[in-house]
Coordinates of C-alpha atoms in Angstrom, one line a residue:
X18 CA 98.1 -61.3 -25.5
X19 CA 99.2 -58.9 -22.7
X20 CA 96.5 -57.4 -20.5
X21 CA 98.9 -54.9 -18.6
X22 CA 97.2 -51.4 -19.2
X23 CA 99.1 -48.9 -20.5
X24 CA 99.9 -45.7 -17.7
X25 CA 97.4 -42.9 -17.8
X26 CA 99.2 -39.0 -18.5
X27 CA 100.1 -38.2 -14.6
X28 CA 97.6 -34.9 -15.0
X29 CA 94.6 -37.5 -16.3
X30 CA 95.5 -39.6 -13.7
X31 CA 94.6 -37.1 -11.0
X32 CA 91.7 -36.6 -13.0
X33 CA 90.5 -39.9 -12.7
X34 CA 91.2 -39.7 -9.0
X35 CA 89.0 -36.9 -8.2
X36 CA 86.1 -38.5 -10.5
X37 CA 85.7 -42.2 -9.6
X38 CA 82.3 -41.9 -11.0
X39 CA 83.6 -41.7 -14.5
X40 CA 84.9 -45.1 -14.5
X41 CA 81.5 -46.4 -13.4
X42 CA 80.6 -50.0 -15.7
X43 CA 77.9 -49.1 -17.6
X44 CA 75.4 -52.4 -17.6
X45 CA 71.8 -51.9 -19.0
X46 CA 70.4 -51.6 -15.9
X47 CA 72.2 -48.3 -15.5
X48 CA 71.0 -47.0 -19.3
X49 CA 68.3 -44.5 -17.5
X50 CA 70.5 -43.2 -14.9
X51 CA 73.2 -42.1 -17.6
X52 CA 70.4 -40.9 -19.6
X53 CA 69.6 -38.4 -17.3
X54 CA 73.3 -37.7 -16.4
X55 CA 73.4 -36.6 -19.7
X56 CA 70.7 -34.6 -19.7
X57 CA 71.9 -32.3 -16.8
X58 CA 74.8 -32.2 -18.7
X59 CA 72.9 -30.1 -21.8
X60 CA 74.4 -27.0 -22.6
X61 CA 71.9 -24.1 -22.1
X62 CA 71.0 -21.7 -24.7
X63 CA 72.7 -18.9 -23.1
X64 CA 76.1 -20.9 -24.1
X65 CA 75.4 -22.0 -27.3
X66 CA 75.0 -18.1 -27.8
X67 CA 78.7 -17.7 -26.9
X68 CA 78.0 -14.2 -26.2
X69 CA 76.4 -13.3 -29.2
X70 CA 79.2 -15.4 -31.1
X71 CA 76.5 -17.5 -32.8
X72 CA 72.4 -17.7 -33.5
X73 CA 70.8 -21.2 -33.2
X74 CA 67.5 -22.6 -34.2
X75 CA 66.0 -26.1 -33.7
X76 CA 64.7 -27.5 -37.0
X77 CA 63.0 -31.1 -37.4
X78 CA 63.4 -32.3 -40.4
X79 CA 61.7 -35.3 -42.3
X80 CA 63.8 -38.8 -41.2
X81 CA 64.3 -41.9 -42.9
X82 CA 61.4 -43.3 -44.8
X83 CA 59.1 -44.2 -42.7
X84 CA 60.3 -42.7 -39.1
X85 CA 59.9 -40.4 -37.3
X86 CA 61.3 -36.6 -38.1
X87 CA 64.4 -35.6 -36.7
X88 CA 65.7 -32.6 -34.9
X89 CA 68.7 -30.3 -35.6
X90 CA 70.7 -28.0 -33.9
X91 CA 71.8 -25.8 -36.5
X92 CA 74.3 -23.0 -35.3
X93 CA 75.6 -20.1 -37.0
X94 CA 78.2 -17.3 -37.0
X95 CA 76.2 -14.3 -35.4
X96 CA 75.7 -11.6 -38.2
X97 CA 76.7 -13.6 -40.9
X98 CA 73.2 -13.2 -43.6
X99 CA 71.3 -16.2 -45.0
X100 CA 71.6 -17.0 -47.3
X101 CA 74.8 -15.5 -48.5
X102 CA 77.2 -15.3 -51.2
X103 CA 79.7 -16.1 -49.0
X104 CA 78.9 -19.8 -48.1
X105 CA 80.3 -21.3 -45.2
X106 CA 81.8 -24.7 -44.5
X107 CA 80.0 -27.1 -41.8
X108 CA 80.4 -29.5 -39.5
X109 CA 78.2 -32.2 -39.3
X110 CA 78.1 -33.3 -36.0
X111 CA 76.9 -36.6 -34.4
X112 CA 76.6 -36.6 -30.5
X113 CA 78.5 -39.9 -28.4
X114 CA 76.9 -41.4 -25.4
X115 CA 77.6 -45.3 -25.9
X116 CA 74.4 -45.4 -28.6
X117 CA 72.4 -45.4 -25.4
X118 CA 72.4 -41.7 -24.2
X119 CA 73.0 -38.0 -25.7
X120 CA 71.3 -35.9 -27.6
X121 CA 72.1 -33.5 -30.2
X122 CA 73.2 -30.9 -27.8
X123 CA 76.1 -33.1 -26.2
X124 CA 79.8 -32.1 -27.1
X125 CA 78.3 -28.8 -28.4
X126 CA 80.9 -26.6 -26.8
X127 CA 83.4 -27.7 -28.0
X128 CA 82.6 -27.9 -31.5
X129 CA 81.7 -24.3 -31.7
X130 CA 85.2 -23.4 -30.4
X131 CA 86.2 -25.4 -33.5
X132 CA 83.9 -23.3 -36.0
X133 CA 84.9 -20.1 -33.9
X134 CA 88.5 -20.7 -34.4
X135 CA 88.2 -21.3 -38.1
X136 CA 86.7 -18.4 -38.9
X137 CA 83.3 -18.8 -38.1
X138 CA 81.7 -22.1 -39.4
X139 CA 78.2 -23.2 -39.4
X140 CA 77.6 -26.2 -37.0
X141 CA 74.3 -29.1 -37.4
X142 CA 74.1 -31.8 -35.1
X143 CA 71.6 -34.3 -35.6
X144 CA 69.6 -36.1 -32.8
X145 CA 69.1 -39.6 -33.6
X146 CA 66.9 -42.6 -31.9
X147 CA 69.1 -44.2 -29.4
X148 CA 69.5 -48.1 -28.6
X149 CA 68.1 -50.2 -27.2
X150 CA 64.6 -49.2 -28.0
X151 CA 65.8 -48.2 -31.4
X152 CA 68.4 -50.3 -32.6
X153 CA 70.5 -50.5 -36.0
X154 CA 69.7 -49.3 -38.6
X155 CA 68.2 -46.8 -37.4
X156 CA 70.7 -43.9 -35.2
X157 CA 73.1 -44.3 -38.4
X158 CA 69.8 -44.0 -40.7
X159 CA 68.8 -40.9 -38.7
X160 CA 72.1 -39.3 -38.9
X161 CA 72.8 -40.0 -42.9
X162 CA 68.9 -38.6 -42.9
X163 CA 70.0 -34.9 -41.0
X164 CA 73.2 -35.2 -43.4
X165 CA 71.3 -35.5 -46.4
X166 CA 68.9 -32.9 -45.7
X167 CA 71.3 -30.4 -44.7
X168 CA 73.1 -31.0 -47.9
X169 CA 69.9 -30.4 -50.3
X170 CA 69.4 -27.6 -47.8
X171 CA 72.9 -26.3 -47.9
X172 CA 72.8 -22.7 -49.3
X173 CA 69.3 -21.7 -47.4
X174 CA 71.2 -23.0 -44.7
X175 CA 74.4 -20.7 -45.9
X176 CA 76.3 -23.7 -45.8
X177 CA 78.8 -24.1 -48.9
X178 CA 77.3 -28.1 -49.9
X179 CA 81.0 -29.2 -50.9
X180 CA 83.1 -28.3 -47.7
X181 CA 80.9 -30.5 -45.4
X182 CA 82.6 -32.2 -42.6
X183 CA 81.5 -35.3 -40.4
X184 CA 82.7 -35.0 -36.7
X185 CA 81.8 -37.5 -34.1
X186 CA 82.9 -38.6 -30.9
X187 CA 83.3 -42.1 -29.6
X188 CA 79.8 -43.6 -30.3
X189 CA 79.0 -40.2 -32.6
X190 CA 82.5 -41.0 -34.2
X191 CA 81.6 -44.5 -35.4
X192 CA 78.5 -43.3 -37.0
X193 CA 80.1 -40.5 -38.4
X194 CA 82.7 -43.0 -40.1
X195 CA 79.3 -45.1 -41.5
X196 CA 78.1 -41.9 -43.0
X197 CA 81.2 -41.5 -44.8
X198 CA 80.7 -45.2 -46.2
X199 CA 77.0 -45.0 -46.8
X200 CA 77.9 -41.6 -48.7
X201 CA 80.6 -43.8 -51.0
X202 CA 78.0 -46.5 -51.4
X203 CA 74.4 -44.9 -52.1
X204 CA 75.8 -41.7 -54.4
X205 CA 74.8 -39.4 -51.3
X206 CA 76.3 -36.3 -50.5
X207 CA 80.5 -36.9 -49.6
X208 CA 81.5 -35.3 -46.7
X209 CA 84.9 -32.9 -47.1
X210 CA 86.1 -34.7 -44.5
X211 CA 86.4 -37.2 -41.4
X212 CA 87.3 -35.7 -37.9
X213 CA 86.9 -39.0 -36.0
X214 CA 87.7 -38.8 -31.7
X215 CA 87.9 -41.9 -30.5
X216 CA 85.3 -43.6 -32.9
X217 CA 83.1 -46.6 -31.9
X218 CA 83.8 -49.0 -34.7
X219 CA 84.2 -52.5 -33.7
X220 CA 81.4 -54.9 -32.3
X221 CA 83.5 -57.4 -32.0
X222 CA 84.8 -56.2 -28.5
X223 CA 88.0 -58.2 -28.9
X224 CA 90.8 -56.5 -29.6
X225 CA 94.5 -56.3 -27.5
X226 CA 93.7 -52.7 -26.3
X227 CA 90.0 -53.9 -25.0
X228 CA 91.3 -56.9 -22.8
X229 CA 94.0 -54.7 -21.7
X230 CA 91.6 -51.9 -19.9
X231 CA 88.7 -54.4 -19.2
X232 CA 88.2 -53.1 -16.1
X233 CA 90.3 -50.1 -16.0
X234 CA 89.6 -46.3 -16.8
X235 CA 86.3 -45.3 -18.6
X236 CA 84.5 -46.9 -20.7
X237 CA 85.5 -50.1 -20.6
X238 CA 85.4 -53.7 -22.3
X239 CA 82.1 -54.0 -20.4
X240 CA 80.4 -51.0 -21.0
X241 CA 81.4 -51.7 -24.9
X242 CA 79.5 -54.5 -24.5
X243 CA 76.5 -53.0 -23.2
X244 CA 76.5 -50.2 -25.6
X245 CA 77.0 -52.7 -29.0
X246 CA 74.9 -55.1 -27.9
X247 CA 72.2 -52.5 -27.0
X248 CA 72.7 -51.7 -30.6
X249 CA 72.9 -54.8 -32.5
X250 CA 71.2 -57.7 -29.6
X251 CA 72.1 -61.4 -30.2
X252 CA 74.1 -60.0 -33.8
X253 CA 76.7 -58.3 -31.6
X254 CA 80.4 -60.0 -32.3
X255 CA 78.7 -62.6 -35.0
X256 CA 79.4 -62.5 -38.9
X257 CA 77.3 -60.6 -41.2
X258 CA 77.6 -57.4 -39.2
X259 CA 76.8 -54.0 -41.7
X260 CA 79.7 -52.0 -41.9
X261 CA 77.0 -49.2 -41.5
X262 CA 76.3 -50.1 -38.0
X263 CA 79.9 -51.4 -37.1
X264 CA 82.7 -49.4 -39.9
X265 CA 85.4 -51.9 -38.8
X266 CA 83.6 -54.4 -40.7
X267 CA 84.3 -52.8 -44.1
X268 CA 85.8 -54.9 -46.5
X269 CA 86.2 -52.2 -48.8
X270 CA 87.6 -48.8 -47.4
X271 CA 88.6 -47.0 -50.4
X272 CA 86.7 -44.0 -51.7
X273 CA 86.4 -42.3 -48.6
X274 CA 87.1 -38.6 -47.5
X275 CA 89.9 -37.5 -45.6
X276 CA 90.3 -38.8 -42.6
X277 CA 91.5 -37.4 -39.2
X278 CA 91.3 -40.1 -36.2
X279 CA 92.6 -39.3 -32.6
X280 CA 92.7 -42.0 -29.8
X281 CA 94.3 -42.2 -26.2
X282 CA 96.6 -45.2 -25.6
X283 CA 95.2 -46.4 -22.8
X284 CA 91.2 -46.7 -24.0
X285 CA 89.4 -49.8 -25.2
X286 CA 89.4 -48.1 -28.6
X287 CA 93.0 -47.9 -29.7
X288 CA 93.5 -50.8 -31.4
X289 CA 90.3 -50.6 -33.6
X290 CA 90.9 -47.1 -34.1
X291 CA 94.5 -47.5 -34.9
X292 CA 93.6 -50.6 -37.5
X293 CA 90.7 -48.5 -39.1
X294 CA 93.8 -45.9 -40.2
X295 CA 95.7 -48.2 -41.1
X296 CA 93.6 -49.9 -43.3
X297 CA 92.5 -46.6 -44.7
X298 CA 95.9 -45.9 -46.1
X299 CA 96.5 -49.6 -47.3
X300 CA 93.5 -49.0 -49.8
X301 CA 95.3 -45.9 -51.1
X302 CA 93.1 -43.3 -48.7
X303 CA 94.0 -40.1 -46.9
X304 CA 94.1 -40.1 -42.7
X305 CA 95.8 -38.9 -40.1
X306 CA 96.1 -40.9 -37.1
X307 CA 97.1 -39.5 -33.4
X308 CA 97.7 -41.6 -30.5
X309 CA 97.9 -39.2 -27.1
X310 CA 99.6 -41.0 -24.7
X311 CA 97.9 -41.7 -21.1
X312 CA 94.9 -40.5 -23.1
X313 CA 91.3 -42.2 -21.4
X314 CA 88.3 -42.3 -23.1
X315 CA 87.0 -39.0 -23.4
X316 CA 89.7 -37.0 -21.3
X317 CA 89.4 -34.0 -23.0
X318 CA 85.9 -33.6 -22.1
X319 CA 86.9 -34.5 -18.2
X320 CA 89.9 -33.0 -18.2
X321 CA 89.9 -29.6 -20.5
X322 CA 92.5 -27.7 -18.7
X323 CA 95.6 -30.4 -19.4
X324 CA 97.9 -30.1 -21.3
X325 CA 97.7 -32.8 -23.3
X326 CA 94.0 -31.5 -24.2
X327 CA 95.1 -28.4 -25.4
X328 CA 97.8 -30.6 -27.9
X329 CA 94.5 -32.5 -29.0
X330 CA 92.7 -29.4 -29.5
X331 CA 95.6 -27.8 -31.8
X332 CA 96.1 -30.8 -33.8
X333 CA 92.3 -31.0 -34.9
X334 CA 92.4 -27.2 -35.4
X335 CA 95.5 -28.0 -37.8
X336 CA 94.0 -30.6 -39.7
X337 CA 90.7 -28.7 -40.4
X338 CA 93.1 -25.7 -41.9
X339 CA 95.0 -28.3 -43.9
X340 CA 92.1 -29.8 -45.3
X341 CA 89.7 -26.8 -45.6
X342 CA 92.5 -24.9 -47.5
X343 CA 93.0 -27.6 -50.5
X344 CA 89.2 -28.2 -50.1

């Protein structure tokens, strides 16, 4: 197996210059202090308003059986009534952070450009317990919980309950991709579809693409290590894995919504991410799989101004006008 890491795009590459703190090892120890990273990160109020583009409220709704409630951040086209006749499609949104860190206000921004450039779509993000205090089941039950609800909910919400999408991003991807099987597998509500960014699927920790950037870039083998095994302790990497907490595991992936997956070539997730596609159109499914080249984990959050991020951005915006027009 060859550990040489593939080159990073020469603009990301500068990027990662500038920012040697983004390839900082996360270790437990280091949990808190990304924690609050994140939390200086939180968009304010003021620009989930977009100027007036949208109207948000915070709602907690009841969790799994048993929990705790959950909160939602549910964001809507400014001047749009509720309810309407005119129902709107959502997305679904479940934040990243490793399973250890975020909240339902990370990656916000940039999911309301999405809704604003589709015509105005109505955007819930759930906020789910996060590992280690809370590990699997429940983030993934949490999320499936906000999903459920917001279905039952959907035209008080404004929300047309047949044209909802699931959108996650690395950790937020992988949990979005469980919702999807979960969905299959209980009779819940399906999504419309899967927009996937460089989803968190594998425990295993063990593929070509996560020995070649151990070490190298952000978010590497080691850092995957501490965020799955946050999640799953001494089950991490060992059989009998739920596919719910870990989607690579699936035995079975027929059944599931379409499916749009993005990766960059030089991240530990490529080769999982890559194999979940591939596997998805082996059992007869629907998915669209981009590799951006010299892509690290999460560039187009560090780097928005590239040009290979604004490629990314297009092709998602594509793929949601594809699917929302046949939907």
């Amino acid at each position: 197996m060859t550990v040489t890491p593939p080159p990073f795009d020469p603009e990301l590459a500068v990027v990662l210059e500038l920012n040697p703190e983004a390839t900082t090892v996360l270790t437990p120890e280091l949990i808190p202090l990304a924690r609050e990273v994140m939390a200086q990160q939180r968009p304010t109020d003021e620009e989930i308003r977009r100027q007036g583009t949208f109207t948000f409220e915070e709602r907690s709704v009841p969790g799994p059986a048993g929990a705790p409630d959950i909160s939602l951040l549910i964001c809507r086209p400014a001047g749009v009534p509720r309810p309407s006749a005119a129902l709107l499609p959502a997305l679904y949104c479940v934040h990243g952070g490793g399973m250890v860190s975020g909240d339902n206000r990370l990656g916000i921004p940039d999911r309301l450009d999405l809704a604003h450039e589709l015509g105005g779509l109505v955007v819930v993000s759930v906020e789910y317990r996060l590992a280690p205090e809370h590990p699997h089941p429940a983030p993934v039950e949490d999320s499936y919980a906000g999903l459920a609800w917001t279905a039952r909910h959907a035209r008080e919400l404004g929300i047309d309950r047949d044209r909802i999408f699931t959108v996650g991003s690395s950790a937020g991807g992988g949990i979005a991709a469980a919702l999807a099987l979960m969905a299959r597998d209980r009779g819940g509500p399906e999504p419309a579809g899967q927009l996937l960014m460089a989803p968190m699927l594998d425990d295993r920790n063990n593929t070509p693409s996560s020995h070649q950037m151990a070490g190298v870039g952000t978010w590497d083998r080691a850092s995957n290590h501490t965020g799955w095994s946050s999640l799953l302790g001494d089950r991490m990497g060992k059989p009998g894995v739920s596919p719910y907490a870990a989607p690579a595991r699936a035995r079975d992936l027929s059944g599931l919504p379409p499916l749009y997956i993005e990766v960059g070539s030089a991240e530990t997730f490529r080769s999982e991410d890559v194999d979940y596609a591939s596997r998805i159109w082996m059992a007869g499914g629907r998915a669209e799989l981009h590799v951006w080249p010299g892509g690290f984990h999460g560039f187009h959050g560090d780097a928005p101004k590239t040009r290979i991020t604004r490629d990314v951005k297009a092709a998602r915006l594509r793929w949601m006008r594809r699917v929302l027009a046949t939907s």
